[in-house]
């Protein structure tokens, strides 16, 4: 496993480095106007950072401490979050931003980091309304209205 991590992280580092080197040829843009190479440039840098961290982690882990650290992950919560986000994406256009966001946040509050129903419902309601006000009113972004019209 350690050798595998060293090899794959090196390969991903080289891929990220090549992306970061060639992305500026598309133009990074200016502070006021992002160019088409900006996002690939940032993605390449992030790939380099994450693969370097994985490489160092695998290189320095001779005693199996990483296995002990990662051994306590609750994969049920991970898959629940991924499933909830998938459902959120699929229903967002049909149901609307406020309702989908409300149910997503209530689900996360209630089942991922167990809170009371009152805290979950209040957190979901306040968060979805606040996010709606920020994006729709302040930033004037067009959010999906859904079949209720809000």
Short mmCIF file of N, CA and C in Angstrom, two decimals:
data_model
loop_
_atom_site.label_atom_id
_atom_site.label_comp_id
_atom_site.label_asym_id
_atom_site.label_seq_id
_atom_site.Cartn_x
_atom_site.Cartn_y
_atom_site.Cartn_z
N UNK A 1 0.83 -1.20 0.00
CA UNK A 1 0.00 0.00 0.00
C UNK A 1 0.87 1.25 0.00
N UNK A 2 1.93 1.24 0.80
CA UNK A 2 2.79 2.41 0.89
C UNK A 2 3.46 2.69 -0.46
N UNK A 3 3.97 1.65 -1.10
CA UNK A 3 4.63 1.80 -2.40
C UNK A 3 3.63 2.30 -3.45
N UNK A 4 2.43 1.76 -3.40
CA UNK A 4 1.37 2.18 -4.32
C UNK A 4 1.06 3.67 -4.15
N UNK A 5 0.95 4.13 -2.91
CA UNK A 5 0.68 5.55 -2.65
C UNK A 5 1.81 6.44 -3.13
N UNK A 6 3.05 5.99 -2.96
CA UNK A 6 4.20 6.77 -3.43
C UNK A 6 4.17 6.93 -4.95
N UNK A 7 3.86 5.85 -5.65
CA UNK A 7 3.85 5.90 -7.11
C UNK A 7 2.68 6.73 -7.63
N UNK A 8 1.48 6.46 -7.14
CA UNK A 8 0.32 7.19 -7.66
C UNK A 8 0.36 8.67 -7.30
N UNK A 9 0.85 9.00 -6.11
CA UNK A 9 0.93 10.42 -5.76
C UNK A 9 1.97 11.13 -6.63
N UNK A 10 3.04 10.43 -7.00
CA UNK A 10 4.03 11.03 -7.90
C UNK A 10 3.44 11.28 -9.29
N UNK A 11 2.66 10.32 -9.77
CA UNK A 11 2.02 10.48 -11.08
C UNK A 11 1.04 11.65 -11.05
N UNK A 12 0.21 11.73 -10.01
CA UNK A 12 -0.75 12.83 -9.92
C UNK A 12 -0.06 14.18 -9.73
N UNK A 13 1.09 14.18 -9.06
CA UNK A 13 1.85 15.43 -8.93
C UNK A 13 2.32 15.90 -10.30
N UNK A 14 2.83 14.98 -11.11
CA UNK A 14 3.29 15.35 -12.45
C UNK A 14 2.13 15.82 -13.33
N UNK A 15 0.98 15.18 -13.22
CA UNK A 15 -0.19 15.62 -13.98
C UNK A 15 -0.62 17.01 -13.54
N UNK A 16 -0.69 17.24 -12.24
CA UNK A 16 -1.06 18.56 -11.73
C UNK A 16 -0.06 19.63 -12.13
N UNK A 17 1.23 19.27 -12.10
CA UNK A 17 2.27 20.22 -12.49
C UNK A 17 2.15 20.58 -13.97
N UNK A 18 1.89 19.59 -14.82
CA UNK A 18 1.74 19.89 -16.24
C UNK A 18 0.50 20.75 -16.50
N UNK A 19 -0.57 20.52 -15.77
CA UNK A 19 -1.76 21.36 -15.91
C UNK A 19 -1.45 22.78 -15.47
N UNK A 20 -0.76 22.92 -14.33
CA UNK A 20 -0.43 24.26 -13.82
C UNK A 20 0.54 24.99 -14.74
N UNK A 21 1.40 24.27 -15.43
CA UNK A 21 2.36 24.91 -16.33
C UNK A 21 1.67 25.36 -17.62
N UNK A 22 0.79 24.53 -18.17
CA UNK A 22 0.18 24.85 -19.46
C UNK A 22 -1.10 25.67 -19.37
N UNK A 23 -1.72 25.74 -18.22
CA UNK A 23 -2.96 26.52 -18.08
C UNK A 23 -2.78 28.00 -18.37
N UNK A 24 -1.66 28.63 -17.97
CA UNK A 24 -1.51 30.06 -18.27
C UNK A 24 -1.45 30.39 -19.76
N UNK A 25 -1.20 29.40 -20.61
CA UNK A 25 -1.19 29.67 -22.04
C UNK A 25 -2.59 30.04 -22.54
N UNK A 26 -3.63 29.67 -21.79
CA UNK A 26 -4.99 30.06 -22.13
C UNK A 26 -5.35 31.41 -21.56
N UNK A 27 -4.49 31.97 -20.73
CA UNK A 27 -4.73 33.27 -20.13
C UNK A 27 -5.36 33.16 -18.75
N UNK A 28 -4.66 33.72 -17.75
CA UNK A 28 -5.20 33.70 -16.39
C UNK A 28 -6.19 34.83 -16.17
N UNK A 29 -6.12 35.86 -17.00
CA UNK A 29 -7.04 36.98 -16.85
C UNK A 29 -6.47 38.07 -15.96
N UNK A 30 -7.34 38.95 -15.55
CA UNK A 30 -6.97 40.05 -14.66
C UNK A 30 -7.77 39.91 -13.37
N UNK A 31 -7.45 40.70 -12.33
CA UNK A 31 -8.23 40.59 -11.10
C UNK A 31 -9.72 40.85 -11.30
N UNK A 32 -10.08 41.67 -12.27
CA UNK A 32 -11.50 41.96 -12.51
C UNK A 32 -12.17 41.00 -13.48
N UNK A 33 -11.37 40.28 -14.25
CA UNK A 33 -11.92 39.40 -15.29
C UNK A 33 -11.10 38.11 -15.33
N UNK A 34 -11.71 37.02 -14.95
CA UNK A 34 -11.01 35.74 -14.90
C UNK A 34 -10.88 35.18 -16.30
N UNK A 35 -9.68 34.72 -16.64
CA UNK A 35 -9.44 34.12 -17.94
C UNK A 35 -9.78 32.64 -17.95
N UNK A 36 -9.74 32.05 -19.14
CA UNK A 36 -10.14 30.64 -19.27
C UNK A 36 -9.11 29.68 -18.70
N UNK A 37 -7.91 30.13 -18.44
CA UNK A 37 -6.90 29.25 -17.87
C UNK A 37 -6.80 29.32 -16.36
N UNK A 38 -7.59 30.19 -15.74
CA UNK A 38 -7.47 30.39 -14.29
C UNK A 38 -7.89 29.17 -13.49
N UNK A 39 -9.06 28.62 -13.78
CA UNK A 39 -9.56 27.46 -13.03
C UNK A 39 -8.65 26.24 -13.23
N UNK A 40 -8.22 25.91 -14.46
CA UNK A 40 -7.28 24.80 -14.59
C UNK A 40 -5.96 25.05 -13.86
N UNK A 41 -5.50 26.29 -13.83
CA UNK A 41 -4.27 26.62 -13.11
C UNK A 41 -4.42 26.34 -11.62
N UNK A 42 -5.52 26.80 -11.02
CA UNK A 42 -5.78 26.56 -9.60
C UNK A 42 -5.95 25.06 -9.34
N UNK A 43 -6.65 24.37 -10.24
CA UNK A 43 -6.85 22.93 -10.08
C UNK A 43 -5.51 22.18 -10.14
N UNK A 44 -4.63 22.60 -11.04
CA UNK A 44 -3.31 21.98 -11.12
C UNK A 44 -2.49 22.18 -9.86
N UNK A 45 -2.55 23.40 -9.31
CA UNK A 45 -1.83 23.68 -8.07
C UNK A 45 -2.40 22.84 -6.92
N UNK A 46 -3.72 22.75 -6.84
CA UNK A 46 -4.34 21.94 -5.79
C UNK A 46 -3.97 20.46 -5.94
N UNK A 47 -3.94 19.98 -7.18
CA UNK A 47 -3.54 18.59 -7.41
C UNK A 47 -2.11 18.36 -6.93
N UNK A 48 -1.23 19.32 -7.19
CA UNK A 48 0.15 19.20 -6.73
C UNK A 48 0.21 19.18 -5.21
N UNK A 49 -0.53 20.06 -4.57
CA UNK A 49 -0.52 20.12 -3.10
C UNK A 49 -1.05 18.83 -2.48
N UNK A 50 -2.18 18.35 -2.97
CA UNK A 50 -2.77 17.13 -2.40
C UNK A 50 -1.90 15.90 -2.66
N UNK A 51 -1.34 15.81 -3.86
CA UNK A 51 -0.49 14.65 -4.14
C UNK A 51 0.82 14.73 -3.36
N UNK A 52 1.35 15.93 -3.15
CA UNK A 52 2.55 16.06 -2.32
C UNK A 52 2.26 15.66 -0.88
N UNK A 53 1.09 16.04 -0.39
CA UNK A 53 0.71 15.65 0.97
C UNK A 53 0.56 14.14 1.07
N UNK A 54 -0.03 13.53 0.06
CA UNK A 54 -0.18 12.07 0.05
C UNK A 54 1.18 11.38 -0.02
N UNK A 55 2.06 11.94 -0.84
CA UNK A 55 3.41 11.38 -0.95
C UNK A 55 4.15 11.44 0.38
N UNK A 56 4.13 12.61 1.01
CA UNK A 56 4.80 12.76 2.31
C UNK A 56 4.18 11.86 3.37
N UNK A 57 2.88 11.76 3.33
CA UNK A 57 2.17 10.90 4.27
C UNK A 57 2.60 9.45 4.11
N UNK A 58 2.68 8.99 2.87
CA UNK A 58 3.09 7.61 2.61
C UNK A 58 4.57 7.40 2.91
N UNK A 59 5.39 8.39 2.61
CA UNK A 59 6.83 8.27 2.83
C UNK A 59 7.18 8.24 4.32
N UNK A 60 6.50 9.08 5.09
CA UNK A 60 6.81 9.18 6.52
C UNK A 60 6.11 8.13 7.37
N UNK A 61 5.15 7.44 6.81
CA UNK A 61 4.37 6.47 7.58
C UNK A 61 5.02 5.10 7.55
N UNK A 62 5.89 4.87 8.49
CA UNK A 62 6.55 3.57 8.57
C UNK A 62 5.91 2.69 9.65
N UNK A 63 5.15 3.30 10.54
CA UNK A 63 4.60 2.55 11.66
C UNK A 63 3.12 2.25 11.52
N UNK A 64 2.50 2.69 10.44
CA UNK A 64 1.08 2.43 10.26
C UNK A 64 0.18 3.41 10.98
N UNK A 65 0.71 4.58 11.33
CA UNK A 65 -0.11 5.56 12.06
C UNK A 65 -1.24 6.09 11.20
N UNK A 66 -1.01 6.20 9.90
CA UNK A 66 -2.06 6.70 9.01
C UNK A 66 -3.24 5.75 9.01
N UNK A 67 -2.96 4.45 9.02
CA UNK A 67 -4.03 3.47 9.05
C UNK A 67 -4.85 3.60 10.33
N UNK A 68 -4.17 3.89 11.44
CA UNK A 68 -4.90 4.06 12.70
C UNK A 68 -5.72 5.35 12.68
N UNK A 69 -5.22 6.39 12.05
CA UNK A 69 -5.97 7.65 11.98
C UNK A 69 -7.19 7.49 11.09
N UNK A 70 -7.00 6.89 9.91
CA UNK A 70 -8.10 6.74 8.96
C UNK A 70 -9.02 5.59 9.32
N UNK A 71 -8.66 4.79 10.30
CA UNK A 71 -9.48 3.65 10.68
C UNK A 71 -10.78 4.02 11.36
N UNK A 72 -10.89 5.25 11.87
CA UNK A 72 -12.08 5.67 12.61
C UNK A 72 -13.10 6.42 11.75
N UNK A 73 -12.92 6.43 10.46
CA UNK A 73 -13.86 7.15 9.59
C UNK A 73 -15.20 6.43 9.58
N UNK A 74 -16.25 7.20 9.67
CA UNK A 74 -17.60 6.63 9.61
C UNK A 74 -18.08 6.72 8.16
N UNK A 75 -17.91 5.63 7.44
CA UNK A 75 -18.24 5.62 6.03
C UNK A 75 -19.74 5.77 5.79
N UNK A 76 -20.55 5.41 6.77
CA UNK A 76 -21.99 5.59 6.63
C UNK A 76 -22.31 7.07 6.45
N UNK A 77 -21.68 7.92 7.24
CA UNK A 77 -21.92 9.36 7.11
C UNK A 77 -21.41 9.90 5.78
N UNK A 78 -20.27 9.41 5.34
CA UNK A 78 -19.71 9.84 4.06
C UNK A 78 -20.67 9.53 2.92
N UNK A 79 -21.17 8.30 2.87
CA UNK A 79 -22.08 7.92 1.80
C UNK A 79 -23.44 8.61 1.94
N UNK A 80 -23.86 8.87 3.16
CA UNK A 80 -25.11 9.60 3.37
C UNK A 80 -25.01 11.03 2.84
N UNK A 81 -23.89 11.68 3.08
CA UNK A 81 -23.68 13.04 2.56
C UNK A 81 -23.64 13.02 1.04
N UNK A 82 -22.90 12.09 0.45
CA UNK A 82 -22.83 12.01 -1.01
C UNK A 82 -24.20 11.72 -1.63
N UNK A 83 -24.96 10.83 -1.02
CA UNK A 83 -26.30 10.51 -1.50
C UNK A 83 -27.22 11.73 -1.37
N UNK A 84 -27.14 12.44 -0.24
CA UNK A 84 -27.97 13.63 -0.03
C UNK A 84 -27.63 14.71 -1.04
N UNK A 85 -26.35 14.90 -1.34
CA UNK A 85 -25.96 15.90 -2.34
C UNK A 85 -26.42 15.50 -3.73
N UNK A 86 -26.38 14.22 -4.05
CA UNK A 86 -26.86 13.75 -5.34
C UNK A 86 -28.36 14.02 -5.49
N UNK A 87 -29.13 13.69 -4.47
CA UNK A 87 -30.58 13.96 -4.50
C UNK A 87 -30.83 15.46 -4.58
N UNK A 88 -30.06 16.25 -3.86
CA UNK A 88 -30.18 17.71 -3.89
C UNK A 88 -29.98 18.24 -5.31
N UNK A 89 -28.95 17.75 -5.97
CA UNK A 89 -28.67 18.19 -7.34
C UNK A 89 -29.80 17.79 -8.29
N UNK A 90 -30.30 16.58 -8.13
CA UNK A 90 -31.35 16.09 -9.03
C UNK A 90 -32.68 16.81 -8.84
N UNK A 91 -32.99 17.23 -7.62
CA UNK A 91 -34.29 17.85 -7.34
C UNK A 91 -34.26 19.37 -7.34
N UNK A 92 -33.09 19.97 -7.41
CA UNK A 92 -32.97 21.43 -7.26
C UNK A 92 -33.81 22.20 -8.27
N UNK A 93 -33.77 21.83 -9.53
CA UNK A 93 -34.52 22.54 -10.56
C UNK A 93 -36.03 22.36 -10.40
N UNK A 94 -36.45 21.16 -10.02
CA UNK A 94 -37.88 20.87 -9.94
C UNK A 94 -38.52 21.42 -8.67
N UNK A 95 -37.85 21.28 -7.55
CA UNK A 95 -38.43 21.65 -6.26
C UNK A 95 -38.11 23.08 -5.88
N UNK A 96 -36.93 23.56 -6.24
CA UNK A 96 -36.54 24.92 -5.92
C UNK A 96 -35.44 24.99 -4.87
N UNK A 97 -34.77 26.13 -4.85
CA UNK A 97 -33.60 26.30 -3.99
C UNK A 97 -33.94 26.26 -2.51
N UNK A 98 -34.94 27.02 -2.10
CA UNK A 98 -35.22 27.15 -0.67
C UNK A 98 -35.63 25.81 -0.06
N UNK A 99 -36.54 25.10 -0.71
CA UNK A 99 -37.03 23.84 -0.16
C UNK A 99 -35.93 22.77 -0.16
N UNK A 100 -35.20 22.65 -1.27
CA UNK A 100 -34.13 21.64 -1.34
C UNK A 100 -33.04 21.93 -0.32
N UNK A 101 -32.66 23.19 -0.21
CA UNK A 101 -31.61 23.55 0.74
C UNK A 101 -32.08 23.31 2.17
N UNK A 102 -33.33 23.62 2.45
CA UNK A 102 -33.88 23.38 3.78
C UNK A 102 -33.77 21.90 4.15
N UNK A 103 -34.23 21.02 3.27
CA UNK A 103 -34.20 19.59 3.57
C UNK A 103 -32.77 19.04 3.64
N UNK A 104 -31.88 19.56 2.80
CA UNK A 104 -30.48 19.11 2.85
C UNK A 104 -29.85 19.47 4.19
N UNK A 105 -30.04 20.70 4.63
CA UNK A 105 -29.42 21.14 5.88
C UNK A 105 -30.04 20.43 7.08
N UNK A 106 -31.36 20.24 7.05
CA UNK A 106 -32.00 19.49 8.14
C UNK A 106 -31.44 18.07 8.20
N UNK A 107 -31.28 17.42 7.04
CA UNK A 107 -30.72 16.08 7.01
C UNK A 107 -29.30 16.06 7.57
N UNK A 108 -28.49 17.03 7.17
CA UNK A 108 -27.11 17.07 7.66
C UNK A 108 -27.06 17.34 9.16
N UNK A 109 -27.88 18.28 9.63
CA UNK A 109 -27.91 18.58 11.06
C UNK A 109 -28.40 17.39 11.88
N UNK A 110 -29.41 16.71 11.39
CA UNK A 110 -30.06 15.68 12.18
C UNK A 110 -29.30 14.35 12.18
N UNK A 111 -28.75 13.96 11.03
CA UNK A 111 -28.19 12.62 10.93
C UNK A 111 -26.67 12.57 10.87
N UNK A 112 -26.02 13.59 10.36
CA UNK A 112 -24.56 13.56 10.28
C UNK A 112 -23.94 14.01 11.60
N UNK A 113 -24.37 15.15 12.09
CA UNK A 113 -23.91 15.65 13.39
C UNK A 113 -25.16 15.75 14.26
N UNK A 114 -25.57 14.66 14.89
CA UNK A 114 -26.89 14.59 15.52
C UNK A 114 -27.24 15.77 16.43
N UNK A 115 -28.26 16.49 16.01
CA UNK A 115 -28.83 17.60 16.78
C UNK A 115 -30.29 17.25 17.04
N UNK A 116 -30.93 18.03 17.88
CA UNK A 116 -32.35 17.82 18.13
C UNK A 116 -33.14 18.23 16.89
N UNK A 117 -34.39 17.77 16.83
CA UNK A 117 -35.24 18.14 15.69
C UNK A 117 -35.45 19.65 15.65
N UNK A 118 -35.62 20.27 16.79
CA UNK A 118 -35.83 21.71 16.83
C UNK A 118 -34.62 22.45 16.28
N UNK A 119 -33.43 22.07 16.71
CA UNK A 119 -32.21 22.70 16.21
C UNK A 119 -32.05 22.46 14.72
N UNK A 120 -32.34 21.25 14.27
CA UNK A 120 -32.21 20.92 12.85
C UNK A 120 -33.18 21.73 12.01
N UNK A 121 -34.43 21.82 12.44
CA UNK A 121 -35.43 22.57 11.67
C UNK A 121 -35.14 24.07 11.68
N UNK A 122 -34.76 24.60 12.83
CA UNK A 122 -34.42 26.03 12.89
C UNK A 122 -33.17 26.33 12.06
N UNK A 123 -32.17 25.47 12.18
CA UNK A 123 -30.95 25.66 11.39
C UNK A 123 -31.20 25.57 9.91
N UNK A 124 -32.01 24.61 9.50
CA UNK A 124 -32.35 24.47 8.09
C UNK A 124 -33.14 25.64 7.56
N UNK A 125 -34.12 26.09 8.34
CA UNK A 125 -34.94 27.23 7.92
C UNK A 125 -34.14 28.51 7.84
N UNK A 126 -33.39 28.81 8.88
CA UNK A 126 -32.60 30.04 8.89
C UNK A 126 -31.51 30.01 7.82
N UNK A 127 -30.86 28.87 7.66
CA UNK A 127 -29.79 28.77 6.66
C UNK A 127 -30.33 28.94 5.25
N UNK A 128 -31.42 28.27 4.94
CA UNK A 128 -31.95 28.36 3.57
C UNK A 128 -32.46 29.76 3.27
N UNK A 129 -33.09 30.42 4.23
CA UNK A 129 -33.56 31.79 4.01
C UNK A 129 -32.38 32.75 3.88
N UNK A 130 -31.38 32.59 4.74
CA UNK A 130 -30.21 33.46 4.68
C UNK A 130 -29.46 33.27 3.36
N UNK A 131 -29.28 32.03 2.94
CA UNK A 131 -28.61 31.78 1.67
C UNK A 131 -29.42 32.34 0.50
N UNK A 132 -30.73 32.22 0.56
CA UNK A 132 -31.58 32.79 -0.49
C UNK A 132 -31.40 34.31 -0.55
N UNK A 133 -31.42 34.96 0.61
CA UNK A 133 -31.25 36.42 0.64
C UNK A 133 -29.88 36.84 0.12
N UNK A 134 -28.86 36.08 0.48
CA UNK A 134 -27.51 36.42 0.01
C UNK A 134 -27.42 36.28 -1.50
N UNK A 135 -27.84 35.13 -2.03
CA UNK A 135 -27.65 34.88 -3.45
C UNK A 135 -28.67 35.59 -4.33
N UNK A 136 -29.93 35.57 -3.95
CA UNK A 136 -30.98 36.14 -4.81
C UNK A 136 -31.05 37.66 -4.68
N UNK A 137 -31.04 38.16 -3.46
CA UNK A 137 -31.23 39.60 -3.24
C UNK A 137 -29.93 40.38 -3.37
N UNK A 138 -28.93 39.97 -2.62
CA UNK A 138 -27.70 40.75 -2.57
C UNK A 138 -26.84 40.54 -3.82
N UNK A 139 -26.57 39.28 -4.19
CA UNK A 139 -25.72 39.00 -5.34
C UNK A 139 -26.49 38.94 -6.66
N UNK A 140 -27.81 38.96 -6.60
CA UNK A 140 -28.69 38.94 -7.77
C UNK A 140 -28.42 37.74 -8.67
N UNK A 141 -28.17 36.60 -8.06
CA UNK A 141 -28.00 35.36 -8.81
C UNK A 141 -29.37 34.75 -9.05
N UNK A 142 -29.52 34.07 -10.15
CA UNK A 142 -30.80 33.44 -10.46
C UNK A 142 -30.79 32.02 -9.89
N UNK A 143 -31.63 31.81 -8.90
CA UNK A 143 -31.74 30.51 -8.26
C UNK A 143 -32.97 29.78 -8.79
N UNK A 144 -32.94 28.46 -8.82
CA UNK A 144 -34.11 27.71 -9.28
C UNK A 144 -35.33 27.98 -8.39
N UNK A 145 -36.46 28.29 -9.03
CA UNK A 145 -37.68 28.64 -8.30
C UNK A 145 -38.49 27.41 -7.90
N UNK A 146 -38.50 26.39 -8.72
CA UNK A 146 -39.29 25.20 -8.40
C UNK A 146 -40.75 25.38 -8.73
N UNK A 147 -41.56 24.40 -8.38
CA UNK A 147 -42.98 24.44 -8.74
C UNK A 147 -43.79 25.34 -7.83
N UNK A 148 -43.28 25.76 -6.68
CA UNK A 148 -43.99 26.69 -5.81
C UNK A 148 -43.73 28.15 -6.18
N UNK A 149 -42.73 28.40 -6.99
CA UNK A 149 -42.42 29.76 -7.43
C UNK A 149 -41.50 30.52 -6.50
N UNK A 150 -40.88 29.85 -5.54
CA UNK A 150 -39.89 30.53 -4.68
C UNK A 150 -38.74 29.61 -4.36
#
